[in-house]
Structure formats: structure tokens, C-alpha cells
GROMACS .gro file of N, CA and C in nm:
model
  456
    1UNK      N    1  -3.724  -4.914   0.043
    1UNK     CA    2  -3.639  -4.926  -0.069
    1UNK      C    3  -3.525  -4.863  -0.033
    2UNK      N    4  -3.414  -4.927  -0.079
    2UNK     CA    5  -3.264  -4.878  -0.045
    2UNK      C    6  -3.214  -4.787  -0.164
    3UNK      N    7  -3.150  -4.664  -0.126
    3UNK     CA    8  -3.096  -4.580  -0.232
    3UNK      C    9  -2.925  -4.624  -0.253
    4UNK      N   10  -2.906  -4.651  -0.371
    4UNK     CA   11  -2.756  -4.694  -0.402
    4UNK      C   12  -2.674  -4.584  -0.342
    5UNK      N   13  -2.540  -4.625  -0.296
    5UNK     CA   14  -2.453  -4.558  -0.226
    5UNK      C   15  -2.390  -4.441  -0.339
    6UNK      N   16  -2.379  -4.474  -0.438
    6UNK     CA   17  -2.339  -4.382  -0.561
    6UNK      C   18  -2.446  -4.269  -0.555
    7UNK      N   19  -2.566  -4.285  -0.540
    7UNK     CA   20  -2.686  -4.181  -0.550
    7UNK      C   21  -2.660  -4.083  -0.417
    8UNK      N   22  -2.634  -4.159  -0.316
    8UNK     CA   23  -2.644  -4.067  -0.183
    8UNK      C   24  -2.509  -3.978  -0.212
    9UNK      N   25  -2.389  -4.020  -0.254
    9UNK     CA   26  -2.282  -3.934  -0.261
    9UNK      C   27  -2.298  -3.825  -0.361
   10UNK      N   28  -2.375  -3.853  -0.454
   10UNK     CA   29  -2.394  -3.749  -0.580
   10UNK      C   30  -2.496  -3.657  -0.509
   11UNK      N   31  -2.601  -3.695  -0.433
   11UNK     CA   32  -2.678  -3.586  -0.376
   11UNK      C   33  -2.609  -3.528  -0.276
   12UNK      N   34  -2.531  -3.579  -0.180
   12UNK     CA   35  -2.455  -3.496  -0.099
   12UNK      C   36  -2.358  -3.400  -0.141
   13UNK      N   37  -2.281  -3.450  -0.242
   13UNK     CA   38  -2.194  -3.352  -0.302
   13UNK      C   39  -2.272  -3.235  -0.372
   14UNK      N   40  -2.367  -3.256  -0.435
   14UNK     CA   41  -2.462  -3.150  -0.490
   14UNK      C   42  -2.510  -3.053  -0.391
   15UNK      N   43  -2.564  -3.110  -0.293
   15UNK     CA   44  -2.613  -3.009  -0.171
   15UNK      C   45  -2.503  -2.948  -0.102
   16UNK      N   46  -2.371  -2.998  -0.084
   16UNK     CA   47  -2.275  -2.929  -0.038
   16UNK      C   48  -2.224  -2.826  -0.123
   17UNK      N   49  -2.194  -2.857  -0.268
   17UNK     CA   50  -2.171  -2.748  -0.359
   17UNK      C   51  -2.270  -2.634  -0.359
   18UNK      N   52  -2.402  -2.664  -0.358
   18UNK     CA   53  -2.486  -2.565  -0.354
   18UNK      C   54  -2.485  -2.471  -0.208
   19UNK      N   55  -2.458  -2.520  -0.097
   19UNK     CA   56  -2.421  -2.452   0.010
   19UNK      C   57  -2.307  -2.349  -0.015
   20UNK      N   58  -2.200  -2.427  -0.026
   20UNK     CA   59  -2.070  -2.354  -0.077
   20UNK      C   60  -2.100  -2.222  -0.151
   21UNK      N   61  -2.156  -2.249  -0.263
   21UNK     CA   62  -2.186  -2.134  -0.361
   21UNK      C   63  -2.263  -2.032  -0.294
   22UNK      N   64  -2.370  -2.069  -0.226
   22UNK     CA   65  -2.457  -1.980  -0.160
   22UNK      C   66  -2.376  -1.888  -0.056
   23UNK      N   67  -2.286  -1.961   0.036
   23UNK     CA   68  -2.213  -1.893   0.124
   23UNK      C   69  -2.127  -1.790   0.066
   24UNK      N   70  -2.059  -1.828  -0.054
   24UNK     CA   71  -1.946  -1.765  -0.107
   24UNK      C   72  -2.015  -1.614  -0.168
   25UNK      N   73  -2.137  -1.662  -0.226
   25UNK     CA   74  -2.200  -1.546  -0.302
   25UNK      C   75  -2.257  -1.437  -0.210
   26UNK      N   76  -2.289  -1.505  -0.078
   26UNK     CA   77  -2.342  -1.437   0.013
   26UNK      C   78  -2.250  -1.321   0.095
   27UNK      N   79  -2.123  -1.366   0.082
   27UNK     CA   80  -2.006  -1.306   0.135
   27UNK      C   81  -1.952  -1.191   0.070
   28UNK      N   82  -1.973  -1.190  -0.054
   28UNK     CA   83  -1.915  -1.075  -0.144
   28UNK      C   84  -1.947  -0.940  -0.089
   29UNK      N   85  -1.838  -0.868  -0.108
   29UNK     CA   86  -1.845  -0.718  -0.059
   29UNK      C   87  -1.835  -0.629  -0.194
   30UNK      N   88  -1.910  -0.531  -0.160
   30UNK     CA   89  -1.901  -0.398  -0.261
   30UNK      C   90  -1.739  -0.380  -0.264
   31UNK      N   91  -1.701  -0.322  -0.392
   31UNK     CA   92  -1.582  -0.258  -0.399
   31UNK      C   93  -1.552  -0.147  -0.285
   32UNK      N   94  -1.650  -0.064  -0.262
   32UNK     CA   95  -1.613   0.033  -0.157
   32UNK      C   96  -1.609  -0.031  -0.026
   33UNK      N   97  -1.683  -0.135   0.006
   33UNK     CA   98  -1.652  -0.180   0.150
   33UNK      C   99  -1.499  -0.273   0.152
   34UNK      N  100  -1.464  -0.313   0.049
   34UNK     CA  101  -1.345  -0.382   0.053
   34UNK      C  102  -1.223  -0.277   0.084
   35UNK      N  103  -1.246  -0.171  -0.012
   35UNK     CA  104  -1.167  -0.035   0.012
   35UNK      C  105  -1.173   0.006   0.160
   36UNK      N  106  -1.284   0.013   0.201
   36UNK     CA  107  -1.304   0.085   0.355
   36UNK      C  108  -1.229  -0.027   0.448
   37UNK      N  109  -1.257  -0.152   0.446
   37UNK     CA  110  -1.180  -0.259   0.504
   37UNK      C  111  -1.019  -0.237   0.497
   38UNK      N  112  -0.980  -0.236   0.387
   38UNK     CA  113  -0.825  -0.215   0.371
   38UNK      C  114  -0.777  -0.081   0.432
   39UNK      N  115  -0.853   0.022   0.413
   39UNK     CA  116  -0.812   0.160   0.463
   39UNK      C  117  -0.809   0.164   0.628
   40UNK      N  118  -0.927   0.105   0.681
   40UNK     CA  119  -0.945   0.111   0.819
   40UNK      C  120  -0.857   0.004   0.892
   41UNK      N  121  -0.815  -0.098   0.810
   41UNK     CA  122  -0.736  -0.204   0.890
   41UNK      C  123  -0.577  -0.190   0.870
   42UNK      N  124  -0.546  -0.072   0.851
   42UNK     CA  125  -0.382  -0.044   0.849
   42UNK      C  126  -0.341   0.045   0.735
   43UNK      N  127  -0.425   0.045   0.635
   43UNK     CA  128  -0.395   0.133   0.538
   43UNK      C  129  -0.389   0.293   0.544
   44UNK      N  130  -0.467   0.348   0.621
   44UNK     CA  131  -0.468   0.483   0.654
   44UNK      C  132  -0.355   0.503   0.744
   45UNK      N  133  -0.329   0.434   0.834
   45UNK     CA  134  -0.226   0.452   0.936
   45UNK      C  135  -0.072   0.459   0.843
   46UNK      N  136  -0.052   0.362   0.757
   46UNK     CA  137   0.062   0.338   0.682
   46UNK      C  138   0.072   0.480   0.592
   47UNK      N  139  -0.034   0.508   0.526
   47UNK     CA  140  -0.028   0.618   0.454
   47UNK      C  141   0.006   0.758   0.533
   48UNK      N  142  -0.042   0.778   0.638
   48UNK     CA  143  -0.021   0.878   0.725
   48UNK      C  144   0.136   0.881   0.772
   49UNK      N  145   0.187   0.773   0.809
   49UNK     CA  146   0.302   0.756   0.838
   49UNK      C  147   0.401   0.765   0.730
   50UNK      N  148   0.381   0.718   0.596
   50UNK     CA  149   0.467   0.731   0.495
   50UNK      C  150   0.471   0.898   0.448
   51UNK      N  151   0.352   0.954   0.460
   51UNK     CA  152   0.338   1.115   0.446
   51UNK      C  153   0.421   1.176   0.533
   52UNK      N  154   0.419   1.150   0.660
   52UNK     CA  155   0.493   1.216   0.765
   52UNK      C  156   0.661   1.181   0.738
   53UNK      N  157   0.690   1.075   0.718
   53UNK     CA  158   0.848   1.056   0.702
   53UNK      C  159   0.884   1.126   0.539
   54UNK      N  160   0.818   1.107   0.460
   54UNK     CA  161   0.850   1.181   0.334
   54UNK      C  162   0.833   1.325   0.340
   55UNK      N  163   0.748   1.382   0.431
   55UNK     CA  164   0.742   1.507   0.463
   55UNK      C  165   0.887   1.559   0.528
   56UNK      N  166   0.918   1.471   0.620
   56UNK     CA  167   1.049   1.504   0.688
   56UNK      C  168   1.157   1.516   0.590
   57UNK      N  169   1.163   1.423   0.506
   57UNK     CA  170   1.265   1.417   0.400
   57UNK      C  171   1.279   1.569   0.325
   58UNK      N  172   1.146   1.587   0.276
   58UNK     CA  173   1.134   1.721   0.207
   58UNK      C  174   1.182   1.824   0.293
   59UNK      N  175   1.141   1.839   0.437
   59UNK     CA  176   1.160   1.938   0.528
   59UNK      C  177   1.320   1.949   0.538
   60UNK      N  178   1.403   1.848   0.539
   60UNK     CA  179   1.526   1.870   0.570
   60UNK      C  180   1.630   1.856   0.450
   61UNK      N  181   1.554   1.882   0.336
   61UNK     CA  182   1.621   1.877   0.205
   61UNK      C  183   1.738   1.982   0.185
   62UNK      N  184   1.725   2.097   0.280
   62UNK     CA  185   1.831   2.200   0.259
   62UNK      C  186   1.915   2.198   0.386
   63UNK      N  187   1.921   2.084   0.461
   63UNK     CA  188   1.995   2.079   0.568
   63UNK      C  189   2.118   1.989   0.547
   64UNK      N  190   2.195   1.952   0.635
   64UNK     CA  191   2.333   1.882   0.613
   64UNK      C  192   2.279   1.740   0.597
   65UNK      N  193   2.405   1.651   0.545
   65UNK     CA  194   2.392   1.530   0.515
   65UNK      C  195   2.364   1.447   0.631
   66UNK      N  196   2.424   1.492   0.761
   66UNK     CA  197   2.404   1.418   0.889
   66UNK      C  198   2.254   1.419   0.922
   67UNK      N  199   2.172   1.513   0.893
   67UNK     CA  200   2.019   1.528   0.920
   67UNK      C  201   1.943   1.444   0.800
   68UNK      N  202   1.989   1.470   0.667
   68UNK     CA  203   1.909   1.410   0.557
   68UNK      C  204   1.935   1.257   0.570
   69UNK      N  205   2.040   1.198   0.590
   69UNK     CA  206   2.055   1.058   0.589
   69UNK      C  207   1.968   0.974   0.686
   70UNK      N  208   1.962   1.021   0.806
   70UNK     CA  209   1.846   0.951   0.898
   70UNK      C  210   1.719   0.967   0.862
   71UNK      N  211   1.656   1.075   0.812
   71UNK     CA  212   1.524   1.097   0.760
   71UNK      C  213   1.499   1.008   0.642
   72UNK      N  214   1.612   0.982   0.531
   72UNK     CA  215   1.595   0.912   0.437
   72UNK      C  216   1.593   0.751   0.473
   73UNK      N  217   1.669   0.711   0.573
   73UNK     CA  218   1.675   0.565   0.625
   73UNK      C  219   1.538   0.538   0.687
   74UNK      N  220   1.482   0.639   0.756
   74UNK     CA  221   1.337   0.625   0.822
   74UNK      C  222   1.243   0.602   0.717
   75UNK      N  223   1.251   0.666   0.603
   75UNK     CA  224   1.134   0.675   0.487
   75UNK      C  225   1.165   0.534   0.431
   76UNK      N  226   1.272   0.491   0.409
   76UNK     CA  227   1.317   0.366   0.359
   76UNK      C  228   1.265   0.236   0.449
   77UNK      N  229   1.261   0.264   0.562
   77UNK     CA  230   1.194   0.142   0.662
   77UNK      C  231   1.080   0.144   0.663
   78UNK      N  232   0.997   0.255   0.654
   78UNK     CA  233   0.852   0.291   0.630
   78UNK      C  234   0.794   0.232   0.500
   79UNK      N  235   0.893   0.244   0.401
   79UNK     CA  236   0.831   0.205   0.282
   79UNK      C  237   0.840   0.061   0.278
   80UNK      N  238   0.940   0.006   0.328
   80UNK     CA  239   0.944  -0.160   0.349
   80UNK      C  240   0.834  -0.219   0.421
   81UNK      N  241   0.777  -0.136   0.529
   81UNK     CA  242   0.669  -0.184   0.604
   81UNK      C  243   0.535  -0.164   0.510
   82UNK      N  244   0.523  -0.052   0.448
   82UNK     CA  245   0.397  -0.032   0.366
   82UNK      C  246   0.392  -0.156   0.238
   83UNK      N  247   0.514  -0.189   0.203
   83UNK     CA  248   0.510  -0.285   0.079
   83UNK      C  249   0.460  -0.430   0.125
   84UNK      N  250   0.451  -0.437   0.258
   84UNK     CA  251   0.406  -0.562   0.315
   84UNK      C  252   0.244  -0.569   0.326
   85UNK      N  253   0.183  -0.459   0.308
   85UNK     CA  254   0.041  -0.450   0.321
   85UNK      C  255  -0.029  -0.528   0.195
   86UNK      N  256  -0.128  -0.578   0.227
   86UNK     CA  257  -0.225  -0.628   0.112
   86UNK      C  258  -0.238  -0.535   0.004
   87UNK      N  259  -0.252  -0.561  -0.117
   87UNK     CA  260  -0.283  -0.471  -0.224
   87UNK      C  261  -0.415  -0.393  -0.193
   88UNK      N  262  -0.414  -0.280  -0.240
   88UNK     CA  263  -0.526  -0.186  -0.227
   88UNK      C  264  -0.653  -0.257  -0.325
   89UNK      N  265  -0.766  -0.289  -0.274
   89UNK     CA  266  -0.856  -0.334  -0.357
   89UNK      C  267  -0.935  -0.229  -0.449
   90UNK      N  268  -0.862  -0.153  -0.503
   90UNK     CA  269  -0.907  -0.067  -0.614
   90UNK      C  270  -0.779  -0.058  -0.706
   91UNK      N  271  -0.819  -0.080  -0.814
   91UNK     CA  272  -0.712  -0.102  -0.936
   91UNK      C  273  -0.622   0.034  -0.947
   92UNK      N  274  -0.685   0.147  -0.965
   92UNK     CA  275  -0.632   0.268  -0.995
   92UNK      C  276  -0.543   0.324  -0.873
   93UNK      N  277  -0.608   0.292  -0.748
   93UNK     CA  278  -0.546   0.331  -0.636
   93UNK      C  279  -0.401   0.260  -0.606
   94UNK      N  280  -0.425   0.124  -0.639
   94UNK     CA  281  -0.310   0.051  -0.632
   94UNK      C  282  -0.195   0.052  -0.712
   95UNK      N  283  -0.244   0.111  -0.845
   95UNK     CA  284  -0.125   0.136  -0.946
   95UNK      C  285  -0.059   0.270  -0.879
   96UNK      N  286  -0.117   0.371  -0.843
   96UNK     CA  287  -0.051   0.474  -0.792
   96UNK      C  288   0.027   0.462  -0.665
   97UNK      N  289  -0.037   0.351  -0.581
   97UNK     CA  290   0.030   0.322  -0.441
   97UNK      C  291   0.175   0.257  -0.476
   98UNK      N  292   0.166   0.169  -0.592
   98UNK     CA  293   0.298   0.075  -0.608
   98UNK      C  294   0.404   0.201  -0.671
   99UNK      N  295   0.355   0.282  -0.735
   99UNK     CA  296   0.426   0.380  -0.786
   99UNK      C  297   0.502   0.477  -0.693
  100UNK      N  298   0.408   0.516  -0.590
  100UNK     CA  299   0.449   0.592  -0.487
  100UNK      C  300   0.561   0.518  -0.397
  101UNK      N  301   0.534   0.394  -0.366
  101UNK     CA  302   0.616   0.313  -0.299
  101UNK      C  303   0.766   0.298  -0.354
  102UNK      N  304   0.750   0.263  -0.502
  102UNK     CA  305   0.857   0.265  -0.581
  102UNK      C  306   0.942   0.385  -0.576
  103UNK      N  307   0.878   0.500  -0.584
  103UNK     CA  308   0.951   0.641  -0.585
  103UNK      C  309   1.021   0.648  -0.447
  104UNK      N  310   0.936   0.622  -0.339
  104UNK     CA  311   1.007   0.641  -0.215
  104UNK      C  312   1.116   0.535  -0.191
  105UNK      N  313   1.129   0.431  -0.231
  105UNK     CA  314   1.220   0.311  -0.224
  105UNK      C  315   1.353   0.367  -0.298
  106UNK      N  316   1.325   0.403  -0.426
  106UNK     CA  317   1.434   0.458  -0.498
  106UNK      C  318   1.516   0.571  -0.445
  107UNK      N  319   1.418   0.676  -0.427
  107UNK     CA  320   1.475   0.804  -0.369
  107UNK      C  321   1.540   0.791  -0.231
  108UNK      N  322   1.467   0.745  -0.130
  108UNK     CA  323   1.519   0.718   0.004
  108UNK      C  324   1.643   0.625  -0.023
  109UNK      N  325   1.643   0.522  -0.081
  109UNK     CA  326   1.742   0.438  -0.100
  109UNK      C  327   1.883   0.510  -0.141
  110UNK      N  328   1.840   0.595  -0.268
  110UNK     CA  329   1.969   0.680  -0.303
  110UNK      C  330   2.024   0.781  -0.218
  111UNK      N  331   1.927   0.835  -0.144
  111UNK     CA  332   1.962   0.945  -0.053
  111UNK      C  333   2.045   0.869   0.068
  112UNK      N  334   1.992   0.770   0.119
  112UNK     CA  335   2.063   0.706   0.228
  112UNK      C  336   2.213   0.645   0.191
  113UNK      N  337   2.201   0.585   0.077
  113UNK     CA  338   2.322   0.551   0.030
  113UNK      C  339   2.415   0.666   0.013
  114UNK      N  340   2.387   0.767  -0.047
  114UNK     CA  341   2.460   0.902  -0.056
  114UNK      C  342   2.511   0.948   0.082
  115UNK      N  343   2.422   0.957   0.155
  115UNK     CA  344   2.474   1.004   0.311
  115UNK      C  345   2.579   0.909   0.353
  116UNK      N  346   2.570   0.777   0.343
  116UNK     CA  347   2.668   0.676   0.393
  116UNK      C  348   2.798   0.722   0.317
  117UNK      N  349   2.810   0.769   0.210
  117UNK     CA  350   2.919   0.790   0.131
  117UNK      C  351   2.962   0.937   0.134
  118UNK      N  352   2.879   1.010   0.209
  118UNK     CA  353   2.901   1.158   0.209
  118UNK      C  354   2.907   1.235   0.080
  119UNK      N  355   2.807   1.173  -0.006
  119UNK     CA  356   2.802   1.235  -0.137
  119UNK      C  357   2.691   1.308  -0.151
  120UNK      N  358   2.712   1.447  -0.138
  120UNK     CA  359   2.589   1.538  -0.137
  120UNK      C  360   2.501   1.539  -0.260
  121UNK      N  361   2.584   1.526  -0.372
  121UNK     CA  362   2.490   1.532  -0.500
  121UNK      C  363   2.394   1.394  -0.535
  122UNK      N  364   2.456   1.280  -0.464
  122UNK     CA  365   2.359   1.154  -0.462
  122UNK      C  366   2.251   1.186  -0.353
  123UNK      N  367   2.275   1.240  -0.238
  123UNK     CA  368   2.167   1.278  -0.147
  123UNK      C  369   2.058   1.339  -0.190
  124UNK      N  370   2.110   1.459  -0.275
  124UNK     CA  371   2.025   1.552  -0.335
  124UNK      C  372   1.916   1.471  -0.445
  125UNK      N  373   1.987   1.407  -0.524
  125UNK     CA  374   1.913   1.308  -0.624
  125UNK      C  375   1.797   1.238  -0.573
  126UNK      N  376   1.832   1.171  -0.457
  126UNK     CA  377   1.752   1.082  -0.391
  126UNK      C  378   1.634   1.168  -0.313
  127UNK      N  379   1.659   1.285  -0.280
  127UNK     CA  380   1.558   1.363  -0.201
  127UNK      C  381   1.467   1.412  -0.325
  128UNK      N  382   1.522   1.460  -0.430
  128UNK     CA  383   1.441   1.491  -0.551
  128UNK      C  384   1.358   1.386  -0.594
  129UNK      N  385   1.399   1.256  -0.609
  129UNK     CA  386   1.308   1.157  -0.623
  129UNK      C  387   1.200   1.134  -0.553
  130UNK      N  388   1.232   1.154  -0.415
  130UNK     CA  389   1.111   1.131  -0.301
  130UNK      C  390   1.007   1.242  -0.326
  131UNK      N  391   1.061   1.382  -0.363
  131UNK     CA  392   0.985   1.475  -0.390
  131UNK      C  393   0.900   1.470  -0.519
  132UNK      N  394   0.953   1.413  -0.618
  132UNK     CA  395   0.892   1.426  -0.756
  132UNK      C  396   0.832   1.307  -0.806
  133UNK      N  397   0.864   1.182  -0.744
  133UNK     CA  398   0.815   1.068  -0.769
  133UNK      C  399   0.713   0.996  -0.689
  134UNK      N  400   0.761   0.997  -0.547
  134UNK     CA  401   0.692   0.954  -0.435
  134UNK      C  402   0.591   1.022  -0.389
  135UNK      N  403   0.605   1.145  -0.345
  135UNK     CA  404   0.501   1.220  -0.296
  135UNK      C  405   0.385   1.265  -0.393
  136UNK      N  406   0.398   1.289  -0.511
  136UNK     CA  407   0.271   1.327  -0.608
  136UNK      C  408   0.198   1.202  -0.606
  137UNK      N  409   0.272   1.073  -0.619
  137UNK     CA  410   0.178   0.952  -0.644
  137UNK      C  411   0.108   0.921  -0.515
  138UNK      N  412   0.181   0.949  -0.392
  138UNK     CA  413   0.090   0.926  -0.270
  138UNK      C  414  -0.017   1.010  -0.261
  139UNK      N  415  -0.022   1.129  -0.305
  139UNK     CA  416  -0.143   1.216  -0.305
  139UNK      C  417  -0.238   1.159  -0.404
  140UNK      N  418  -0.204   1.116  -0.515
  140UNK     CA  419  -0.267   1.056  -0.628
  140UNK      C  420  -0.359   0.914  -0.549
  141UNK      N  421  -0.288   0.842  -0.481
  141UNK     CA  422  -0.323   0.731  -0.413
  141UNK      C  423  -0.433   0.779  -0.318
  142UNK      N  424  -0.416   0.875  -0.233
  142UNK     CA  425  -0.510   0.912  -0.132
  142UNK      C  426  -0.638   0.971  -0.225
  143UNK      N  427  -0.617   1.046  -0.320
  143UNK     CA  428  -0.753   1.084  -0.383
  143UNK      C  429  -0.820   0.985  -0.457
  144UNK      N  430  -0.760   0.875  -0.514
  144UNK     CA  431  -0.828   0.764  -0.547
  144UNK      C  432  -0.913   0.685  -0.452
  145UNK      N  433  -0.846   0.675  -0.317
  145UNK     CA  434  -0.918   0.614  -0.223
  145UNK      C  435  -1.031   0.690  -0.184
  146UNK      N  436  -1.008   0.813  -0.169
  146UNK     CA  437  -1.124   0.897  -0.118
  146UNK      C  438  -1.234   0.903  -0.219
  147UNK      N  439  -1.223   0.893  -0.331
  147UNK     CA  440  -1.321   0.868  -0.454
  147UNK      C  441  -1.376   0.748  -0.427
  148UNK      N  442  -1.313   0.645  -0.407
  148UNK     CA  443  -1.350   0.502  -0.393
  148UNK      C  444  -1.462   0.495  -0.279
  149UNK      N  445  -1.399   0.568  -0.169
  149UNK     CA  446  -1.470   0.554  -0.037
  149UNK      C  447  -1.619   0.627  -0.048
  150UNK      N  448  -1.612   0.747  -0.133
  150UNK     CA  449  -1.727   0.818  -0.146
  150UNK      C  450  -1.847   0.744  -0.215
  151UNK      N  451  -1.803   0.656  -0.285
  151UNK     CA  452  -1.929   0.568  -0.354
  151UNK      C  453  -1.971   0.474  -0.251
  152UNK      N  454  -1.954   0.474  -0.139
  152UNK     CA  455  -1.984   0.364  -0.032
  152UNK      C  456  -2.130   0.391   0.014
   0.00000   0.00000   0.00000
């Protein structure tokens, strides 16, 4: 007996859909595993570098503009790199991460712009933003990531 072509197509599509569903379902990762993957594939390194550059801005806050400006420019460049990373697969950590990057971008940008203009008060405002908006949010990001990884 010959099976009609329409029946063969329906059976093939059904079997294929079932296989795809099984594959996709079998590949799902736990939230902590996705977070670990993000962290180990560049996230940890970016956090460390951001912390170093922001720490340097903090460290030179009482120095002269010619020292502050380059530190702020470095942080601004590092922030741009970090913004290219995939989102953190943890909603709370991602929220803090975005806020940290925003604080670094605003603060370092204002500082670098002020340094180019030789405007000490603008440099100071920018450094203050790095210290009060960026750094605390980066600390919160790390805390959220550590908490998420502890559930692994």
C-alpha cells in the first residue's frame, strides 16, 4: 500500500518538530550555569578591569587635571568595552551593571571633557559621579553575581 505524499510530509514535520523540541529542552541551562558562563567568558575580566580603572580615577581625585584626565579617558574607554558584553543572565545583577556602566560613562565623560577644557570643577563633578554612581553599583553587581553563583 502506498502512503499519500501529504501524510508522509505531515509525519516528517511532526517527527522533526518533536526532535527539535527535545533538543532545545535538553540544552536548557540552570540560571546559575548561565551566570557562570557569562562570568567565566569575559564578565569577570571586564569587572576586574573596570574596578581597576575606576579605582585609579578615585586614586587620582586629589591630583592635577593632567593626571585626572587620562585616568577618566581610560575608564571611559573601558566602559565602552564593557557595554559590548552580552547582558548578565541575572535580572538584578544586570540592572546594577547597567547603572554602574551609566555612572562610569557619565562621570568619566564629564571628567574627561572637563580635563580637555581645563575646568577643575567639571573634572571634580565627573570624579564624584564615578565614586558615587559607578563604584557602588559595581559593588552591588558583584554581590548579585556572587549570590547567583552560590546557588550553583
